[in-house]
GROMACS .gro file of C-alpha atoms in nm:
model
  450
    1MET     CA    1 -12.633 -17.074  -1.304
    2SER     CA    2 -12.891 -16.895  -1.480
    3THR     CA    3 -12.892 -16.783  -1.849
    4ARG     CA    4 -12.808 -16.446  -1.947
    5ARG     CA    5 -12.842 -16.248  -2.285
    6PRO     CA    6 -12.613 -15.998  -2.440
    7LEU     CA    7 -12.806 -15.704  -2.516
    8ILE     CA    8 -12.617 -15.510  -2.812
    9MET     CA    9 -12.406 -15.629  -3.067
   10LEU     CA   10 -11.994 -15.572  -3.029
   11PRO     CA   11 -11.825 -15.336  -3.306
   12LEU     CA   12 -11.660 -15.532  -3.586
   13LEU     CA   13 -11.314 -15.418  -3.510
   14LEU     CA   14 -11.350 -15.630  -3.204
   15LEU     CA   15 -11.428 -15.952  -3.377
   16ALA     CA   16 -11.140 -15.966  -3.590
   17LEU     CA   17 -10.956 -16.292  -3.570
   18ARG     CA   18 -10.681 -16.209  -3.308
   19VAL     CA   19 -10.738 -15.952  -3.032
   20SER     CA   20 -10.565 -15.801  -2.734
   21ALA     CA   21 -10.618 -15.585  -2.470
   22SER     CA   22 -10.309 -15.322  -2.628
   23ALA     CA   23 -10.044 -15.355  -2.899
   24GLU     CA   24  -9.789 -15.455  -2.598
   25ASP     CA   25 -10.031 -15.721  -2.454
   26ALA     CA   26 -10.036 -16.103  -2.492
   27ALA     CA   27 -10.252 -16.207  -2.775
   28LEU     CA   28 -10.572 -16.335  -2.668
   29PRO     CA   29 -10.780 -16.587  -2.841
   30ASP     CA   30 -11.045 -16.571  -3.103
   31THR     CA   31 -11.299 -16.723  -2.902
   32HIS     CA   32 -11.617 -16.612  -2.680
   33ALA     CA   33 -11.434 -16.582  -2.409
   34GLY     CA   34 -11.108 -16.420  -2.557
   35ARG     CA   35 -11.301 -16.168  -2.732
   36CYS     CA   36 -11.517 -16.123  -2.391
   37ALA     CA   37 -11.173 -16.064  -2.221
   38ALA     CA   38 -11.052 -15.827  -2.491
   39ALA     CA   39 -11.329 -15.585  -2.475
   40TYR     CA   40 -11.334 -15.591  -2.077
   41PHE     CA   41 -10.964 -15.483  -2.072
   42LYS     CA   42 -11.014 -15.224  -2.348
   43ALA     CA   43 -11.328 -15.060  -2.175
   44PHE     CA   44 -11.105 -15.074  -1.836
   45ASN     CA   45 -10.814 -14.894  -1.941
   46SER     CA   46 -10.992 -14.662  -2.156
   47GLY     CA   47 -11.169 -14.490  -1.845
   48ASP     CA   48 -11.439 -14.380  -2.039
   49GLU     CA   49 -11.801 -14.460  -1.895
   50ALA     CA   50 -11.971 -14.506  -2.207
   51GLU     CA   51 -11.746 -14.793  -2.310
   52VAL     CA   52 -11.767 -14.927  -1.989
   53ARG     CA   53 -12.148 -14.935  -2.003
   54GLY     CA   54 -12.092 -15.051  -2.359
   55PHE     CA   55 -11.892 -15.370  -2.229
   56GLU     CA   56 -12.136 -15.441  -1.944
   57GLN     CA   57 -12.442 -15.470  -2.152
   58THR     CA   58 -12.294 -15.661  -2.449
   59TYR     CA   59 -12.128 -15.936  -2.256
   60ARG     CA   60 -12.268 -15.949  -1.891
   61SER     CA   61 -12.534 -16.206  -1.821
   62ALA     CA   62 -12.869 -16.085  -1.782
   63ALA     CA   63 -12.930 -16.236  -1.444
   64ALA     CA   64 -12.607 -16.068  -1.342
   65LEU     CA   65 -12.711 -15.714  -1.487
   66ALA     CA   66 -13.029 -15.742  -1.264
   67SER     CA   67 -12.857 -15.821  -0.986
   68ARG     CA   68 -12.623 -15.494  -0.939
   69PRO     CA   69 -12.756 -15.167  -1.111
   70MET     CA   70 -12.487 -15.013  -1.354
   71ASP     CA   71 -12.437 -14.714  -1.133
   72GLU     CA   72 -12.259 -14.977  -0.865
   73ARG     CA   73 -12.060 -15.123  -1.147
   74ILE     CA   74 -11.925 -14.805  -1.300
   75ARG     CA   75 -11.830 -14.696  -0.929
   76MET     CA   76 -11.632 -15.054  -0.893
   77TYR     CA   77 -11.465 -14.964  -1.230
   78HIS     CA   78 -11.336 -14.635  -1.082
   79GLU     CA   79 -11.225 -14.750  -0.780
   80LEU     CA   80 -11.018 -15.069  -0.947
   81ARG     CA   81 -10.885 -14.769  -1.165
   82GLN     CA   82 -10.779 -14.580  -0.897
   83ARG     CA   83 -10.596 -14.883  -0.756
   84TRP     CA   84 -10.458 -15.019  -1.048
   85GLU     CA   85 -10.499 -14.745  -1.319
   86THR     CA   86 -10.453 -14.991  -1.655
   87LEU     CA   87 -10.399 -15.320  -1.687
   88SER     CA   88 -10.205 -15.520  -1.936
   89VAL     CA   89 -10.227 -15.888  -2.026
   90THR     CA   90  -9.885 -16.120  -1.990
   91ARG     CA   91  -9.960 -16.459  -2.066
   92VAL     CA   92 -10.272 -16.669  -2.156
   93LEU     CA   93 -10.269 -16.933  -1.886
   94ARG     CA   94 -10.599 -17.139  -1.980
   95SER     CA   95 -10.813 -17.126  -2.264
   96SER     CA   96 -11.120 -17.250  -2.428
   97GLU     CA   97 -11.418 -17.133  -2.607
   98ARG     CA   98 -11.587 -17.038  -2.274
   99ASP     CA   99 -11.317 -17.053  -2.016
  100LEU     CA  100 -11.023 -16.797  -2.019
  101SER     CA  101 -10.757 -16.756  -1.724
  102VAL     CA  102 -10.503 -16.470  -1.821
  103ARG     CA  103 -10.188 -16.307  -1.619
  104VAL     CA  104 -10.230 -15.960  -1.589
  105ALA     CA  105 -10.013 -15.671  -1.499
  106PRO     CA  106 -10.111 -15.371  -1.350
  107ALA     CA  107  -9.977 -15.001  -1.420
  108ILE     CA  108  -9.963 -14.931  -1.011
  109GLY     CA  109  -9.788 -15.205  -0.807
  110THR     CA  110  -9.545 -15.466  -0.863
  111ASP     CA  111  -9.721 -15.801  -0.822
  112GLU     CA  112  -9.910 -15.968  -1.133
  113LEU     CA  113 -10.263 -16.076  -1.119
  114THR     CA  114 -10.486 -16.373  -1.235
  115PHE     CA  115 -10.834 -16.338  -1.380
  116ASP     CA  116 -11.016 -16.598  -1.466
  117PHE     CA  117 -11.375 -16.529  -1.677
  118GLU     CA  118 -11.670 -16.737  -1.586
  119PHE     CA  119 -11.960 -16.805  -1.800
  120GLU     CA  120 -12.267 -16.946  -1.785
  121ASP     CA  121 -12.334 -17.287  -1.934
  122LYS     CA  122 -12.611 -17.248  -2.176
  123PRO     CA  123 -12.672 -16.977  -2.476
  124PRO     CA  124 -12.609 -16.727  -2.486
  125TYR     CA  125 -12.303 -16.821  -2.225
  126GLY     CA  126 -12.321 -16.470  -2.062
  127LEU     CA  127 -12.047 -16.333  -1.855
  128ILE     CA  128 -12.109 -16.454  -1.485
  129GLY     CA  129 -11.803 -16.274  -1.317
  130ILE     CA  130 -11.428 -16.227  -1.302
  131ARG     CA  131 -11.217 -16.366  -1.032
  132ILE     CA  132 -10.918 -16.175  -0.936
  133ALA     CA  133 -10.618 -16.367  -0.733
  134ALA     CA  134 -10.280 -16.298  -0.632
  135GLY     CA  135 -10.060 -16.454  -0.926
  136MET     CA  136  -9.907 -16.800  -0.894
  137ARG     CA  137  -9.581 -16.893  -0.855
  138PRO     CA  138  -9.341 -16.795  -1.111
  139GLU     CA  139  -9.210 -17.155  -1.166
  140ASP     CA  140  -9.603 -17.278  -1.206
  141ALA     CA  141  -9.673 -17.025  -1.459
  142GLU     CA  142  -9.410 -17.157  -1.656
  143ALA     CA  143  -9.567 -17.488  -1.628
  144GLN     CA  144  -9.840 -17.426  -1.825
  145THR     CA  145  -9.657 -17.419  -2.160
  146ARG     CA  146  -9.462 -17.694  -2.088
  147PRO     CA  147  -9.481 -17.945  -2.366
  148VAL     CA  148  -9.608 -18.288  -2.270
  149THR     CA  149  -9.496 -18.621  -2.455
  150PRO     CA  150  -9.741 -18.892  -2.548
  151GLU     CA  151  -9.614 -19.083  -2.264
  152LEU     CA  152  -9.699 -18.830  -2.030
  153ARG     CA  153 -10.029 -18.749  -2.141
  154ALA     CA  154 -10.124 -19.096  -2.126
  155ALA     CA  155  -9.966 -19.151  -1.786
  156THR     CA  156 -10.129 -18.847  -1.648
  157VAL     CA  157 -10.480 -18.951  -1.812
  158GLN     CA  158 -10.447 -19.282  -1.628
  159SER     CA  159 -10.340 -19.155  -1.276
  160PHE     CA  160 -10.602 -18.894  -1.301
  161ALA     CA  161 -10.882 -19.161  -1.367
  162ASP     CA  162 -10.720 -19.401  -1.103
  163ALA     CA  163 -10.765 -19.106  -0.821
  164LEU     CA  164 -11.088 -19.039  -0.940
  165SER     CA  165 -11.221 -19.392  -0.872
  166SER     CA  166 -11.052 -19.427  -0.528
  167MET     CA  167 -11.061 -19.086  -0.381
  168TYR     CA  168 -11.348 -18.876  -0.487
  169VAL     CA  169 -11.587 -18.779  -0.198
  170TYR     CA  170 -11.876 -18.966  -0.370
  171PRO     CA  171 -11.774 -19.311  -0.514
  172GLU     CA  172 -12.048 -19.309  -0.751
  173VAL     CA  173 -11.971 -19.002  -0.918
  174GLY     CA  174 -11.613 -19.062  -0.943
  175GLU     CA  175 -11.677 -19.406  -1.107
  176LYS     CA  176 -11.892 -19.234  -1.364
  177MET     CA  177 -11.646 -18.929  -1.438
  178ALA     CA  178 -11.344 -19.217  -1.430
  179ALA     CA  179 -11.502 -19.374  -1.714
  180ALA     CA  180 -11.545 -19.065  -1.906
  181VAL     CA  181 -11.176 -18.998  -1.889
  182ARG     CA  182 -11.069 -19.318  -1.985
  183GLU     CA  183 -11.337 -19.326  -2.280
  184ASN     CA  184 -11.252 -18.994  -2.393
  185ALA     CA  185 -10.844 -19.096  -2.401
  186ALA     CA  186 -10.944 -19.400  -2.605
  187SER     CA  187 -11.117 -19.176  -2.839
  188GLY     CA  188 -10.823 -18.968  -2.877
  189ARG     CA  189 -10.986 -18.652  -2.730
  190TYR     CA  190 -10.673 -18.531  -2.533
  191ASP     CA  191 -10.402 -18.618  -2.813
  192GLY     CA  192 -10.438 -18.244  -2.919
  193ALA     CA  193 -10.305 -18.128  -2.590
  194ALA     CA  194  -9.952 -18.014  -2.648
  195THR     CA  195  -9.892 -17.822  -2.320
  196ALA     CA  196  -9.946 -17.914  -1.957
  197GLY     CA  197 -10.191 -17.638  -1.962
  198GLU     CA  198 -10.368 -17.724  -2.180
  199LEU     CA  199 -10.407 -18.097  -2.071
  200ALA     CA  200 -10.470 -17.975  -1.711
  201GLU     CA  201 -10.774 -17.748  -1.916
  202ALA     CA  202 -10.928 -18.074  -2.102
  203LEU     CA  203 -10.931 -18.280  -1.806
  204THR     CA  204 -11.097 -18.023  -1.595
  205ARG     CA  205 -11.342 -17.934  -1.845
  206ASP     CA  206 -11.470 -18.303  -1.873
  207VAL     CA  207 -11.501 -18.408  -1.554
  208GLN     CA  208 -11.712 -18.071  -1.436
  209GLU     CA  209 -11.975 -18.151  -1.721
  210ILE     CA  210 -12.054 -18.420  -1.474
  211CYS     CA  211 -12.020 -18.336  -1.116
  212ARG     CA  212 -11.999 -17.931  -1.133
  213ASP     CA  213 -11.764 -17.947  -0.800
  214LYS     CA  214 -11.584 -17.606  -0.847
  215HIS     CA  215 -11.303 -17.792  -0.622
  216LEU     CA  216 -11.192 -18.032  -0.883
  217ARG     CA  217 -10.962 -17.895  -1.109
  218VAL     CA  218 -10.620 -18.057  -1.285
  219GLN     CA  219 -10.333 -17.792  -1.282
  220ALA     CA  220 -10.002 -17.777  -1.427
  221SER     CA  221  -9.744 -17.728  -1.152
  222ALA     CA  222  -9.345 -17.742  -1.113
  223PRO     CA  223  -9.188 -18.067  -1.189
  224LEU     CA  224  -9.100 -18.257  -0.893
  225ARG     CA  225  -8.731 -18.255  -0.767
  226ALA     CA  226  -8.635 -18.599  -0.738
  227SER     CA  227  -8.536 -18.486  -0.369
  228ALA     CA  228  -8.908 -18.407  -0.292
  229ALA     CA  229  -9.068 -18.685  -0.446
  230SER     CA  230  -9.199 -18.810  -0.116
  231GLN     CA  231  -9.346 -18.469  -0.049
  232PRO     CA  232  -9.558 -18.363  -0.339
  233ASP     CA  233  -9.680 -18.039  -0.220
  234ASP     CA  234  -9.449 -17.905   0.060
  235ARG     CA  235  -9.521 -17.546   0.040
  236GLN     CA  236  -9.535 -17.464   0.424
  237PRO     CA  237  -9.225 -17.214   0.395
  238THR     CA  238  -9.344 -17.069   0.087
  239LEU     CA  239  -9.682 -17.009   0.244
  240ILE     CA  240  -9.522 -16.861   0.534
  241ARG     CA  241  -9.312 -16.625   0.320
  242GLU     CA  242  -9.596 -16.512   0.105
  243GLY     CA  243  -9.812 -16.477   0.397
  244ARG     CA  244  -9.597 -16.236   0.576
  245ARG     CA  245  -9.602 -16.027   0.260
  246GLU     CA  246  -9.993 -16.028   0.238
  247ASN     CA  247 -10.013 -15.986   0.618
  248TYR     CA  248 -10.150 -16.335   0.634
  249GLY     CA  249 -10.446 -16.170   0.413
  250PHE     CA  250 -10.588 -15.944   0.701
  251GLU     CA  251 -10.630 -15.622   0.530
  252ARG     CA  252 -10.829 -15.377   0.717
  253VAL     CA  253 -10.917 -15.366   1.096
  254GLU     CA  254 -11.081 -15.052   1.239
  255VAL     CA  255 -11.380 -14.924   1.484
  256LEU     CA  256 -11.628 -14.761   1.264
  257PRO     CA  257 -11.890 -14.493   1.369
  258GLY     CA  258 -12.142 -14.643   1.630
  259ASN     CA  259 -11.850 -14.788   1.805
  260ILE     CA  260 -11.905 -15.084   1.559
  261GLY     CA  261 -11.612 -15.358   1.493
  262TYR     CA  262 -11.504 -15.417   1.142
  263LEU     CA  263 -11.275 -15.706   1.022
  264LYS     CA  264 -11.173 -15.756   0.635
  265PHE     CA  265 -10.968 -16.066   0.570
  266ASN     CA  266 -10.921 -16.275   0.247
  267ILE     CA  267 -10.793 -16.583   0.335
  268PHE     CA  268 -10.852 -16.833   0.648
  269HIS     CA  269 -10.425 -16.867   0.682
  270PRO     CA  270 -10.339 -17.191   0.805
  271SER     CA  271  -9.991 -17.059   0.990
  272GLY     CA  272  -9.967 -16.989   1.352
  273GLU     CA  273  -9.834 -16.625   1.278
  274ALA     CA  274 -10.206 -16.582   1.089
  275GLN     CA  275 -10.368 -16.676   1.433
  276GLU     CA  276 -10.151 -16.435   1.613
  277ILE     CA  277 -10.264 -16.158   1.359
  278ALA     CA  278 -10.603 -16.285   1.426
  279ALA     CA  279 -10.588 -16.249   1.797
  280ALA     CA  280 -10.458 -15.889   1.783
  281ALA     CA  281 -10.750 -15.775   1.530
  282LEU     CA  282 -11.008 -15.941   1.769
  283ALA     CA  283 -10.852 -15.769   2.081
  284PHE     CA  284 -10.839 -15.464   1.916
  285LEU     CA  285 -11.248 -15.491   1.863
  286ALA     CA  286 -11.293 -15.609   2.196
  287ASN     CA  287 -11.511 -15.322   2.298
  288CYS     CA  288 -11.712 -15.298   2.012
  289GLU     CA  289 -12.116 -15.308   2.034
  290ALA     CA  290 -12.160 -15.509   1.719
  291LEU     CA  291 -11.889 -15.662   1.448
  292ILE     CA  292 -11.887 -15.710   1.104
  293PHE     CA  293 -11.625 -15.963   0.944
  294ASP     CA  294 -11.595 -15.861   0.579
  295LEU     CA  295 -11.562 -16.220   0.358
  296ARG     CA  296 -11.638 -16.060   0.014
  297ASP     CA  297 -11.303 -16.149  -0.136
  298ASN     CA  298 -11.213 -16.454   0.084
  299GLY     CA  299 -11.168 -16.766  -0.092
  300GLY     CA  300 -11.138 -17.016   0.161
  301GLY     CA  301 -10.858 -17.206   0.387
  302SER     CA  302 -10.773 -17.346   0.689
  303PRO     CA  303 -11.040 -17.549   0.918
  304GLU     CA  304 -10.838 -17.458   1.198
  305MET     CA  305 -10.849 -17.084   1.134
  306ILE     CA  306 -11.231 -17.135   1.089
  307LYS     CA  307 -11.218 -17.299   1.438
  308PHE     CA  308 -10.980 -17.037   1.571
  309ILE     CA  309 -11.211 -16.731   1.481
  310SER     CA  310 -11.516 -16.863   1.561
  311SER     CA  311 -11.423 -16.973   1.929
  312TYR     CA  312 -11.403 -16.581   1.987
  313LEU     CA  313 -11.787 -16.593   1.947
  314PHE     CA  314 -11.928 -16.845   2.148
  315GLU     CA  315 -11.919 -16.840   2.522
  316GLU     CA  316 -11.926 -17.236   2.546
  317PRO     CA  317 -11.795 -17.515   2.359
  318THR     CA  318 -11.990 -17.523   2.037
  319TYR     CA  319 -12.059 -17.815   1.777
  320LEU     CA  320 -11.972 -17.626   1.421
  321ASN     CA  321 -11.940 -17.931   1.177
  322THR     CA  322 -11.920 -18.239   1.069
  323PHE     CA  323 -11.713 -18.426   0.772
  324TYR     CA  324 -11.679 -18.757   0.627
  325ASP     CA  325 -11.360 -18.825   0.464
  326ARG     CA  326 -11.396 -19.104   0.204
  327ARG     CA  327 -11.030 -19.209   0.214
  328SER     CA  328 -11.014 -19.298   0.578
  329ARG     CA  329 -11.430 -19.390   0.602
  330LYS     CA  330 -11.417 -19.209   0.956
  331THR     CA  331 -11.639 -18.897   1.064
  332SER     CA  332 -11.485 -18.628   1.252
  333GLU     CA  333 -11.651 -18.330   1.448
  334THR     CA  334 -11.526 -17.994   1.474
  335TRP     CA  335 -11.620 -17.756   1.778
  336THR     CA  336 -11.441 -17.414   1.934
  337THR     CA  337 -11.219 -17.435   2.160
  338ALA     CA  338 -11.274 -17.399   2.529
  339THR     CA  339 -11.026 -17.127   2.539
  340VAL     CA  340 -10.893 -16.826   2.352
  341PRO     CA  341 -10.603 -16.578   2.398
  342GLY     CA  342 -10.791 -16.284   2.493
  343ARG     CA  343 -11.128 -16.227   2.552
  344ARG     CA  344 -11.438 -16.340   2.372
  345PHE     CA  345 -11.725 -16.151   2.275
  346ALA     CA  346 -12.059 -16.162   2.459
  347GLY     CA  347 -12.291 -16.439   2.313
  348ASP     CA  348 -12.537 -16.177   2.218
  349LEU     CA  349 -12.317 -15.943   2.073
  350PRO     CA  350 -12.430 -15.864   1.686
  351VAL     CA  351 -12.222 -16.011   1.444
  352TYR     CA  352 -12.260 -15.987   1.051
  353VAL     CA  353 -12.061 -16.155   0.780
  354LEU     CA  354 -12.048 -15.970   0.437
  355THR     CA  355 -12.048 -16.223   0.124
  356SER     CA  356 -12.020 -16.223  -0.247
  357GLY     CA  357 -11.992 -16.470  -0.562
  358ARG     CA  358 -11.620 -16.458  -0.460
  359THR     CA  359 -11.655 -16.591  -0.111
  360PHE     CA  360 -11.575 -16.947  -0.142
  361SER     CA  361 -11.479 -17.275   0.036
  362GLY     CA  362 -11.363 -17.238   0.404
  363ALA     CA  363 -11.496 -16.887   0.421
  364GLU     CA  364 -11.883 -17.033   0.296
  365GLU     CA  365 -11.787 -17.292   0.563
  366PHE     CA  366 -11.771 -17.002   0.850
  367THR     CA  367 -12.059 -16.832   0.705
  368TYR     CA  368 -12.280 -17.141   0.695
  369ASN     CA  369 -12.162 -17.215   1.028
  370LEU     CA  370 -12.256 -16.881   1.191
  371LYS     CA  371 -12.587 -16.868   0.984
  372CYS     CA  372 -12.708 -17.193   1.113
  373LEU     CA  373 -12.635 -17.160   1.436
  374LYS     CA  374 -12.821 -16.783   1.436
  375ARG     CA  375 -12.501 -16.629   1.535
  376ALA     CA  376 -12.438 -16.405   1.244
  377THR     CA  377 -12.658 -16.231   1.000
  378ILE     CA  378 -12.530 -16.288   0.646
  379VAL     CA  379 -12.526 -15.976   0.420
  380GLY     CA  380 -12.453 -15.955   0.066
  381GLU     CA  381 -12.464 -16.215  -0.238
  382THR     CA  382 -12.502 -16.575  -0.233
  383THR     CA  383 -12.160 -16.750  -0.178
  384GLY     CA  384 -11.981 -16.958  -0.468
  385GLY     CA  385 -12.112 -17.335  -0.353
  386GLY     CA  386 -11.770 -17.504  -0.311
  387ALA     CA  387 -11.825 -17.741   0.020
  388HIS     CA  388 -11.580 -18.049  -0.020
  389PRO     CA  389 -11.222 -18.022   0.181
  390VAL     CA  390 -10.935 -18.125  -0.084
  391THR     CA  391 -10.574 -18.251  -0.105
  392LEU     CA  392 -10.360 -18.199  -0.378
  393HIS     CA  393 -10.291 -18.523  -0.501
  394ARG     CA  394  -9.995 -18.534  -0.780
  395LEU     CA  395 -10.072 -18.732  -1.093
  396SER     CA  396  -9.765 -18.699  -1.298
  397ASP     CA  397  -9.430 -18.474  -1.338
  398GLY     CA  398  -9.546 -18.152  -1.359
  399LEU     CA  399  -9.934 -18.195  -1.345
  400ALA     CA  400 -10.163 -18.268  -1.019
  401VAL     CA  401 -10.520 -18.233  -0.925
  402THR     CA  402 -10.702 -18.045  -0.657
  403MET     CA  403 -10.907 -18.359  -0.489
  404PRO     CA  404 -11.230 -18.335  -0.322
  405TYR     CA  405 -11.205 -18.621  -0.071
  406ALA     CA  406 -11.441 -18.528   0.228
  407ARG     CA  407 -11.788 -18.366   0.265
  408ALA     CA  408 -11.931 -18.140   0.515
  409GLU     CA  409 -12.237 -18.187   0.696
  410ASN     CA  410 -12.375 -17.952   0.927
  411PRO     CA  411 -12.546 -18.086   1.264
  412ILE     CA  412 -12.834 -17.863   1.230
  413THR     CA  413 -12.937 -17.865   0.854
  414LYS     CA  414 -12.776 -18.240   0.784
  415THR     CA  415 -12.621 -18.090   0.466
  416ASN     CA  416 -12.406 -17.794   0.323
  417TRP     CA  417 -12.382 -17.544   0.043
  418GLU     CA  418 -12.193 -17.764  -0.207
  419GLY     CA  419 -12.339 -17.599  -0.568
  420VAL     CA  420 -12.590 -17.371  -0.393
  421GLY     CA  421 -12.358 -17.138  -0.199
  422VAL     CA  422 -12.478 -16.996   0.133
  423LYS     CA  423 -12.768 -16.762   0.069
  424PRO     CA  424 -12.751 -16.424   0.288
  425ASP     CA  425 -13.030 -16.320   0.507
  426ILE     CA  426 -13.022 -15.987   0.378
  427GLU     CA  427 -12.990 -16.007   0.008
  428THR     CA  428 -12.799 -15.678  -0.133
  429PRO     CA  429 -12.512 -15.650  -0.426
  430ALA     CA  430 -12.163 -15.707  -0.236
  431ASP     CA  431 -12.041 -15.362  -0.319
  432ALA     CA  432 -12.348 -15.240  -0.075
  433ALA     CA  433 -12.305 -15.526   0.201
  434LEU     CA  434 -12.122 -15.300   0.442
  435ASP     CA  435 -12.342 -15.000   0.394
  436ALA     CA  436 -12.663 -15.257   0.473
  437ALA     CA  437 -12.500 -15.386   0.750
  438LEU     CA  438 -12.399 -15.077   0.918
  439ARG     CA  439 -12.769 -14.963   0.857
  440GLU     CA  440 -12.911 -15.256   1.005
  441ALA     CA  441 -12.656 -15.260   1.279
  442ARG     CA  442 -12.722 -14.935   1.419
  443ALA     CA  443 -13.071 -14.928   1.383
  444ARG     CA  444 -13.044 -15.268   1.634
  445LEU     CA  445 -12.864 -15.056   1.859
  446GLY     CA  446 -13.087 -14.834   1.861
  447ARG     CA  447 -12.790 -14.501   1.763
  448ARG     CA  448 -12.712 -14.384   1.416
  449GLY     CA  449 -12.311 -14.332   1.329
  450SER     CA  450 -12.207 -14.011   1.130
   0.00000   0.00000   0.00000
């Protein structure tokens, strides 16, 4: 990420040794990230435009400020205030000088959220963005503060180093990370990690300094039940239950003026139920004269769902992607399907994909595939830059790693979007992407919508 510079100093009050968003909130740490978060929640909850502007000018990176006008940022705050009213920090999940993840309870709504504050990696460490996601399972939240013994810590570190050597998608990088983890452990670097969350954060930070792979993360999780030892991450029933509650990520489908179809969904959910929802949504839009996929809040998901939705856009089976699996040393190809439930869209139907810096992983694959095949126009911001498929690998009782084990290779470009993201065809701040896509679509169709 590019370097950003804060523009003004914080009031002295916010530099106190211990800060929090409000008197009732969980205390935030006295770190650069903690002070930034405290200032953010204070400004958000105040509803005061001047205070919001002060926060943005103080903490936001210079490049981020340049990429999105201040008036659009203020508008975004107003929209989120209408949705949540105020925010209260309930728990610190992960913390270091320039890394912070917290649980947040909105005044409106019952579900807590997770806020991840992301900073550039060079001085002055400006705020790049804030990732907001639905909260983790209660048992996993509790796992963050679970104490770790020296024996568990040593076993976790050894297991992590072994997994990096044997599983990480690039063997030479995996060996380099494994050697660094072992050397750090020998020097006592992890001895101060008293909880599972602290150990997970320390291990993640150290390997990401080498590989910058956003998929590679150690995480605290609920301890294994004895009966579940052979199936360390059998969450399919939970995924389906959570999927139903969130409509499998499908948030909005409608026909906009000018007969332009619009579909917003926030995950490529792996279940058959999700495919049924997708088929119904696409059937509703079957007679539209242009189609917009809104992936600005989509963090990725299932390759099967990517293939399923993509198949509606091509009249013949089409080569989408190639994946190399380091574990099996095999290469596989992904193609669209010969048939779909219902009707396909015409091959010349104008298609647009809306993106943001939050668009990640599988959502990037969908976007990249369509861009390379010249099947869609990409509108918005450069995406997050995570191209490696992952598996959840159990390291020890209560700690696991999302391990990138494969890499994508597009049949046209012979590369992928890892670390660089997908660059839009029409670059615009994410908040303005829908308007930009509508203008482009209506101009292409030669009509004006109200």
